[in-house]
Coordinates of C-alpha atoms and ligand atoms in Angstrom, one line a residue:
M506 CA -18.9 -4.8 27.4
T507 CA -16.6 -2.0 26.8
A508 CA -17.7 1.3 25.4
L509 CA -15.7 0.7 22.3
H510 CA -17.4 -2.7 21.7
A511 CA -20.8 -1.2 22.2
L512 CA -20.1 1.5 19.6
W513 CA -18.8 -1.2 17.1
M514 CA -21.8 -3.3 17.8
G515 CA -24.2 -0.4 17.1
L516 CA -22.4 0.4 13.8
V517 CA -22.4 -3.2 12.7
L518 CA -26.1 -3.6 13.4
L519 CA -26.8 -0.6 11.3
G520 CA -24.7 -2.0 8.5
V521 CA -22.5 1.1 8.1
L522 CA -19.4 -0.2 9.7
G523 CA -16.4 0.7 7.6
V524 CA -12.8 1.0 7.9
L525 CA -11.3 3.3 10.4
Q526 CA -9.2 5.3 8.1
T527 CA -5.6 5.8 9.2
Q528 CA -3.6 8.8 8.1
A529 CA -1.4 6.7 5.8
Q530 CA -4.3 5.2 4.0
A531 CA -5.2 6.4 0.5
P532 CA -8.7 8.0 0.3
V533 CA -11.4 5.7 -0.9
S534 CA -12.6 6.3 -4.5
L535 CA -16.3 7.3 -4.7
Q536 CA -18.9 6.1 -7.2
P537 CA -18.4 8.6 -10.1
N538 CA -21.4 10.9 -10.6
F539 CA -23.1 9.5 -7.5
Q540 CA -26.8 10.2 -7.6
Q541 CA -28.2 10.2 -4.1
D542 CA -31.9 10.0 -5.3
K543 CA -31.2 6.7 -6.9
F544 CA -29.5 5.4 -3.8
L545 CA -32.6 5.9 -1.6
G546 CA -35.0 3.1 -0.5
R547 CA -34.6 -0.4 0.9
W548 CA -31.3 -2.2 1.1
F549 CA -30.1 -5.4 2.9
T550 CA -26.8 -5.6 4.6
S551 CA -25.7 -8.8 3.0
G552 CA -21.9 -8.6 3.4
L553 CA -19.4 -7.2 6.0
A554 CA -15.7 -7.1 6.4
S555 CA -13.9 -5.9 9.5
N556 CA -10.8 -6.7 11.4
S557 CA -12.2 -5.7 14.8
S558 CA -12.1 -8.3 17.6
W559 CA -15.8 -7.8 18.2
F560 CA -16.6 -8.7 14.6
R561 CA -14.3 -11.7 14.7
E562 CA -16.2 -13.0 17.7
K563 CA -19.6 -12.3 16.3
K564 CA -19.4 -12.8 12.6
N565 CA -20.9 -16.2 12.6
V566 CA -24.0 -15.2 14.6
L567 CA -25.0 -12.0 12.6
S568 CA -27.7 -12.1 10.0
M569 CA -28.9 -9.7 7.4
C570 CA -30.6 -6.5 8.5
M571 CA -32.8 -4.2 6.4
S572 CA -32.1 -0.5 6.1
V573 CA -34.3 2.1 4.6
V574 CA -32.5 5.2 3.2
A575 CA -34.3 8.4 3.0
P576 CA -33.1 12.0 2.3
T577 CA -32.8 14.6 5.1
A578 CA -33.4 18.3 4.9
D579 CA -29.6 19.1 5.1
G580 CA -28.9 17.0 2.0
G581 CA -27.8 14.0 3.9
L582 CA -29.3 10.6 4.6
N583 CA -31.6 9.1 7.2
L584 CA -30.6 5.4 7.5
T585 CA -33.1 3.5 9.5
S586 CA -32.3 -0.1 10.1
T587 CA -34.4 -2.9 11.6
F588 CA -32.8 -5.9 13.2
L589 CA -33.6 -8.7 15.7
R590 CA -32.3 -8.2 19.3
K591 CA -33.4 -10.3 22.2
E592 CA -36.3 -11.8 20.3
Q593 CA -37.6 -8.4 19.3
C594 CA -37.4 -6.2 16.2
E595 CA -35.5 -3.0 17.0
T596 CA -35.2 0.0 14.8
R597 CA -32.4 2.5 14.8
T598 CA -31.7 5.5 12.8
L599 CA -28.3 6.9 11.8
L600 CA -28.2 10.4 10.4
L601 CA -25.5 10.9 7.8
R602 CA -24.5 14.5 7.0
P603 CA -23.1 15.3 3.6
A604 CA -19.4 15.7 3.7
G605 CA -18.2 17.3 0.5
A606 CA -18.2 15.1 -2.7
P607 CA -21.4 13.4 -3.6
G608 CA -21.4 9.9 -2.0
C609 CA -19.3 11.0 1.0
Y610 CA -21.0 11.4 4.4
T611 CA -20.1 11.9 8.0
Y612 CA -21.8 10.3 11.0
T613 CA -21.3 11.5 14.6
S614 CA -22.5 9.2 17.3
P615 CA -24.8 11.2 19.6
H616 CA -23.9 8.8 22.4
W617 CA -20.1 8.5 22.0
G618 CA -19.4 11.7 20.2
S619 CA -17.1 9.8 17.9
T620 CA -17.1 10.6 14.1
H621 CA -17.1 8.1 11.2
D622 CA -16.9 8.9 7.6
V623 CA -19.0 6.8 5.2
W624 CA -18.2 6.5 1.5
V625 CA -20.3 4.9 -1.2
A626 CA -17.4 3.5 -3.2
A627 CA -19.5 1.9 -5.9
T628 CA -23.2 1.2 -6.7
N629 CA -25.4 0.4 -9.7
Y630 CA -28.4 1.6 -7.6
D631 CA -30.7 -1.2 -8.4
E632 CA -28.7 -4.2 -7.3
Y633 CA -25.8 -3.4 -5.0
A634 CA -23.7 -0.8 -3.2
L635 CA -20.2 -1.1 -1.7
L636 CA -19.7 1.1 1.3
Y637 CA -16.6 1.9 3.3
T638 CA -16.7 3.5 6.8
A639 CA -13.8 4.9 8.7
G640 CA -13.6 6.4 12.2
T641 CA -12.0 9.7 12.0
R642 CA -12.3 11.0 15.7
G643 CA -12.9 9.6 19.1
L644 CA -13.7 5.9 19.8
G645 CA -13.2 3.4 17.2
Q646 CA -10.1 4.9 15.5
D647 CA -8.5 1.6 14.9
F648 CA -11.6 -0.1 13.5
H649 CA -12.4 -0.5 9.9
M650 CA -15.1 -2.2 7.9
A651 CA -16.6 -2.6 4.4
T652 CA -20.3 -3.2 3.8
L653 CA -22.2 -4.9 0.9
Y654 CA -25.7 -3.5 0.4
S655 CA -28.0 -5.5 -1.9
R656 CA -31.5 -4.7 -3.0
T657 CA -32.6 -8.3 -2.5
Q658 CA -31.6 -10.9 0.2
T659 CA -30.0 -13.0 -2.5
P660 CA -27.2 -11.1 -4.1
S661 CA -25.8 -12.8 -7.2
A662 CA -22.4 -14.6 -7.3
D663 CA -21.1 -11.7 -9.4
I664 CA -22.1 -9.2 -6.7
R665 CA -20.6 -11.2 -3.9
E666 CA -17.4 -11.4 -5.9
K667 CA -17.4 -7.6 -6.4
F668 CA -17.6 -7.3 -2.6
S669 CA -14.8 -9.8 -1.9
T670 CA -12.6 -8.0 -4.4
F671 CA -13.5 -4.6 -2.9
A672 CA -12.8 -5.9 0.7
K673 CA -9.4 -7.2 -0.4
T674 CA -8.5 -4.0 -2.1
R675 CA -9.3 -2.3 1.3
G676 CA -6.8 -4.6 3.0
F677 CA -9.1 -7.2 4.5
T678 CA -8.0 -10.8 4.5
E679 CA -10.3 -13.6 3.2
D680 CA -11.4 -14.7 6.7
A681 CA -12.4 -11.1 7.6
V682 CA -15.1 -11.2 5.0
V683 CA -18.5 -12.6 5.7
F684 CA -21.7 -13.0 3.7
L685 CA -24.7 -12.7 6.1
P686 CA -27.3 -15.3 6.1
Q687 CA -30.9 -14.5 5.0
T688 CA -33.6 -14.2 7.6
D689 CA -37.3 -13.7 7.5
K690 CA -37.3 -11.9 10.9
C691 CA -37.8 -8.2 11.1
M692 CA -37.9 -7.7 7.3
E693 CA -41.3 -6.1 7.1
E694 CA -41.2 -2.4 6.2
R695 CA -42.8 -0.4 9.0
K696 CA -45.5 1.9 7.8
Ligands
NAG1242 C1 -7.4 -3.0 11.6 O1 -6.8 -2.5 10.4 C2 -6.4 -1.1 10.5 C3 -6.0 -0.6 9.2 O2 -5.1 -1.5 8.5 C4 -5.3 -1.1 11.6 O3 -4.9 0.2 11.8 C5 -5.9 -1.6 12.9 O4 -4.8 -1.7 13.9 C6 -6.5 -3.1 12.7 N1 -7.1 -3.4 13.9 C7 -7.1 -4.7 14.5 C8 -7.8 -4.9 15.7 O5 -6.4 -5.6 14.0
NAG1243 C1 -35.7 9.0 10.0 O1 -36.6 8.1 9.5 C2 -37.4 7.4 10.4 C3 -38.1 6.3 9.7 O2 -38.9 6.7 8.6 C4 -38.3 8.4 11.0 O3 -39.1 7.8 12.0 C5 -37.4 9.5 11.7 O4 -38.3 10.5 12.2 C6 -36.5 10.1 10.7 N1 -35.5 11.0 11.4 C7 -35.2 12.2 10.9 C8 -34.4 13.1 11.7 O5 -35.4 12.5 9.7

Protein backbone atom coordinates (compact mmCIF):
# COMPACT_ATOMS: atom_id res chain seq x y z
CA MET A 1 0.00 0.00 0.00
CA THR A 2 1.41 3.38 -0.89
CA ALA A 3 1.69 6.05 1.78
CA LEU A 4 -0.99 8.04 0.02
CA HIS A 5 -3.42 5.14 0.06
CA ALA A 6 -2.72 4.59 3.75
CA LEU A 7 -3.48 8.22 4.47
CA TRP A 8 -6.74 8.09 2.51
CA MET A 9 -7.76 4.91 4.23
CA GLY A 10 -7.17 6.46 7.64
CA LEU A 11 -9.24 9.49 6.74
CA VAL A 12 -12.08 7.43 5.25
CA LEU A 13 -12.23 5.23 8.31
CA LEU A 14 -12.54 8.28 10.46
CA GLY A 15 -15.29 9.56 8.29
CA VAL A 16 -13.82 12.96 7.69
CA LEU A 17 -12.61 12.49 4.18
CA GLY A 18 -13.48 15.41 2.10
CA VAL A 19 -12.55 16.99 -1.05
CA LEU A 20 -9.09 18.06 -1.65
CA GLN A 21 -9.57 21.64 -2.54
CA THR A 22 -7.91 22.91 -5.66
CA GLN A 23 -7.04 26.56 -5.96
CA ALA A 24 -9.68 27.09 -8.59
CA GLN A 25 -12.47 25.68 -6.45
CA ALA A 26 -14.96 28.03 -4.82
CA PRO A 27 -14.82 27.94 -1.01
CA VAL A 28 -17.41 25.71 0.59
CA SER A 29 -20.27 27.51 2.24
CA LEU A 30 -20.59 26.84 5.96
CA GLN A 31 -23.65 26.18 8.08
CA PRO A 32 -24.81 29.72 9.00
CA ASN A 33 -24.47 30.51 12.74
CA PHE A 34 -22.80 27.17 13.36
CA GLN A 35 -23.14 26.16 17.02
CA GLN A 36 -20.37 23.79 17.92
CA ASP A 37 -21.92 22.72 21.24
CA LYS A 38 -24.97 21.36 19.41
CA PHE A 39 -22.75 19.45 16.98
CA LEU A 40 -21.13 17.39 19.78
CA GLY A 41 -21.96 13.80 20.64
CA ARG A 42 -22.45 10.66 18.63
CA TRP A 43 -22.67 10.52 14.83
CA PHE A 44 -22.69 7.71 12.28
CA THR A 45 -20.81 8.05 9.01
CA SER A 46 -23.60 6.92 6.73
CA GLY A 47 -22.61 8.39 3.38
CA LEU A 48 -19.37 9.12 1.55
CA ALA A 49 -18.40 10.52 -1.80
CA SER A 50 -14.91 10.59 -3.22
CA ASN A 51 -13.16 10.31 -6.53
CA SER A 52 -10.03 8.64 -5.15
CA SER A 53 -8.98 5.35 -6.65
CA TRP A 54 -8.75 3.80 -3.18
CA PHE A 55 -12.36 4.72 -2.52
CA ARG A 56 -13.51 3.37 -5.87
CA GLU A 57 -11.92 0.03 -5.03
CA LYS A 58 -13.21 -0.17 -1.48
CA LYS A 59 -16.56 1.58 -1.52
CA ASN A 60 -18.53 -1.65 -1.68
CA VAL A 61 -16.86 -3.15 1.37
CA LEU A 62 -17.05 -0.18 3.72
CA SER A 63 -19.69 -0.03 6.41
CA MET A 64 -20.85 2.60 8.85
CA CYS A 65 -18.59 3.76 11.60
CA MET A 66 -19.46 5.60 14.76
CA SER A 67 -17.79 8.83 15.81
CA VAL A 68 -18.04 10.70 19.07
CA VAL A 69 -17.35 14.41 18.83
CA ALA A 70 -16.12 16.23 21.94
CA PRO A 71 -14.73 19.73 22.47
CA THR A 72 -11.00 20.30 22.97
CA ALA A 73 -9.28 22.93 25.11
CA ASP A 74 -8.27 25.01 22.08
CA GLY A 75 -11.85 25.35 20.87
CA GLY A 76 -11.54 22.55 18.33
CA LEU A 77 -12.99 19.06 18.16
CA ASN A 78 -11.88 15.63 19.32
CA LEU A 79 -13.34 13.18 16.82
CA THR A 80 -12.99 9.63 18.13
CA SER A 81 -14.14 6.91 15.74
CA THR A 82 -14.63 3.20 16.24
CA PHE A 83 -14.54 0.75 13.37
CA LEU A 84 -13.99 -2.91 12.62
CA ARG A 85 -10.56 -3.87 11.36
CA LYS A 86 -9.26 -7.41 11.16
CA GLU A 87 -12.14 -8.70 13.28
CA GLN A 88 -11.42 -6.24 16.07
CA CYS A 89 -12.89 -2.91 17.03
CA GLU A 90 -10.35 -0.16 16.68
CA THR A 91 -10.57 3.37 17.95
CA ARG A 92 -8.86 6.37 16.44
CA THR A 93 -8.87 10.01 17.34
CA LEU A 94 -8.58 13.00 15.04
CA LEU A 95 -7.97 16.37 16.61
CA LEU A 96 -9.47 19.20 14.57
CA ARG A 97 -8.18 22.68 15.31
CA PRO A 98 -10.45 25.67 14.80
CA ALA A 99 -9.64 27.47 11.55
CA GLY A 100 -11.33 30.83 11.52
CA ALA A 101 -15.04 30.80 10.85
CA PRO A 102 -17.25 28.64 13.11
CA GLY A 103 -17.68 25.21 11.47
CA CYS A 104 -14.29 25.34 9.78
CA TYR A 105 -11.46 23.14 11.11
CA THR A 106 -7.97 22.01 10.20
CA TYR A 107 -6.52 18.57 10.68
CA THR A 108 -2.82 17.81 10.48
CA SER A 109 -1.89 14.16 10.24
CA PRO A 110 0.76 13.51 12.91
CA HIS A 111 2.07 10.64 10.81
CA TRP A 112 2.14 12.15 7.31
CA GLY A 113 2.34 15.83 8.20
CA SER A 114 -0.26 16.62 5.58
CA THR A 115 -3.03 19.11 6.27
CA HIS A 116 -6.72 18.81 5.52
CA ASP A 117 -9.45 21.37 6.02
CA VAL A 118 -12.84 20.20 7.27
CA TRP A 119 -16.01 22.22 6.77
CA VAL A 120 -19.42 21.63 8.31
CA ALA A 121 -21.38 22.73 5.25
CA ALA A 122 -24.83 22.12 6.69
CA THR A 123 -26.38 20.55 9.78
CA ASN A 124 -29.62 20.60 11.74
CA TYR A 125 -27.68 19.10 14.70
CA ASP A 126 -30.23 16.46 15.71
CA GLU A 127 -30.48 14.51 12.44
CA TYR A 128 -27.69 15.12 9.96
CA ALA A 129 -24.52 16.99 9.04
CA LEU A 130 -22.89 17.41 5.63
CA LEU A 131 -19.11 17.64 5.83
CA TYR A 132 -16.55 18.46 3.22
CA THR A 133 -12.82 17.84 3.63
CA ALA A 134 -10.04 19.04 1.39
CA GLY A 135 -6.32 18.44 1.50
CA THR A 136 -4.41 21.68 1.53
CA ARG A 137 -0.79 20.63 2.06
CA GLY A 138 1.29 17.52 1.65
CA LEU A 139 -0.04 14.09 0.70
CA GLY A 140 -3.54 13.82 -0.65
CA GLN A 141 -3.71 17.07 -2.55
CA ASP A 142 -5.66 15.58 -5.43
CA PHE A 143 -8.12 13.79 -3.21
CA HIS A 144 -11.57 15.05 -2.34
CA MET A 145 -14.51 13.74 -0.38
CA ALA A 146 -17.87 14.61 1.14
CA THR A 147 -19.32 12.92 4.22
CA LEU A 148 -22.84 12.42 5.53
CA TYR A 149 -23.09 12.23 9.31
CA SER A 150 -26.39 11.03 10.76
CA ARG A 151 -27.52 10.74 14.36
CA THR A 152 -29.05 7.31 13.70
CA GLN A 153 -27.97 4.42 11.52
CA THR A 154 -31.08 4.88 9.41
CA PRO A 155 -31.06 8.36 7.83
CA SER A 156 -34.34 9.25 6.16
CA ALA A 157 -34.79 9.36 2.38
CA ASP A 158 -34.94 13.14 2.66
CA ILE A 159 -31.52 13.28 4.35
CA ARG A 160 -30.00 10.86 1.85
CA GLU A 161 -31.32 13.08 -0.92
CA LYS A 162 -29.75 16.14 0.73
CA PHE A 163 -26.41 14.35 0.73
CA SER A 164 -26.68 13.27 -2.92
CA THR A 165 -27.49 16.82 -3.93
CA PHE A 166 -24.63 18.19 -1.83
CA ALA A 167 -22.17 15.71 -3.34
CA LYS A 168 -23.27 16.61 -6.87
CA THR A 169 -22.87 20.29 -6.07
CA ARG A 170 -19.32 19.50 -5.01
CA GLY A 171 -18.67 17.90 -8.40
CA PHE A 172 -19.06 14.21 -7.57
CA THR A 173 -20.74 11.96 -10.08
CA GLU A 174 -23.59 9.63 -9.10
CA ASP A 175 -21.35 6.56 -8.97
CA ALA A 176 -18.90 8.30 -6.61
CA VAL A 177 -21.61 8.58 -3.92
CA VAL A 178 -22.16 5.66 -1.57
CA PHE A 179 -24.52 5.07 1.35
CA LEU A 180 -22.82 2.81 3.85
CA PRO A 181 -24.63 -0.24 5.16
CA GLN A 182 -25.61 -0.51 8.80
CA THR A 183 -23.63 -2.76 11.06
CA ASP A 184 -24.01 -3.89 14.66
CA LYS A 185 -20.26 -4.30 15.03
CA CYS A 186 -18.27 -1.79 17.08
CA MET A 187 -21.29 0.41 17.74
CA GLU A 188 -21.12 0.38 21.53
CA GLU A 189 -19.99 3.60 23.09
CA ARG A 190 -16.90 2.97 25.16
CA LYS A 191 -17.09 4.23 28.67
C1 LIG B 1 -10.68 14.31 -7.99
O1 LIG B 1 -11.31 15.56 -8.19
C2 LIG B 1 -10.43 16.67 -8.00
C3 LIG B 1 -11.25 17.94 -8.02
O2 LIG B 1 -12.14 17.97 -9.10
C4 LIG B 1 -9.37 16.61 -9.08
O3 LIG B 1 -8.48 17.68 -8.92
C5 LIG B 1 -8.60 15.29 -8.95
O4 LIG B 1 -7.66 15.17 -10.00
C6 LIG B 1 -9.57 14.10 -9.01
N1 LIG B 1 -8.81 12.90 -8.69
C7 LIG B 1 -9.00 11.73 -9.33
C8 LIG B 1 -8.19 10.59 -8.83
O5 LIG B 1 -9.80 11.61 -10.26
C1 LIG C 1 -10.14 12.43 22.68
O1 LIG C 1 -11.24 11.62 23.11
C2 LIG C 1 -10.88 10.31 23.48
C3 LIG C 1 -12.17 9.52 23.75
O2 LIG C 1 -12.94 10.16 24.72
C4 LIG C 1 -9.95 10.35 24.69
O3 LIG C 1 -9.56 9.04 25.03
C5 LIG C 1 -8.72 11.19 24.32
O4 LIG C 1 -7.90 11.33 25.45
C6 LIG C 1 -9.14 12.56 23.80
N1 LIG C 1 -7.91 13.25 23.35
C7 LIG C 1 -7.71 14.55 23.53
C8 LIG C 1 -6.38 15.08 23.13
O5 LIG C 1 -8.56 15.29 24.00
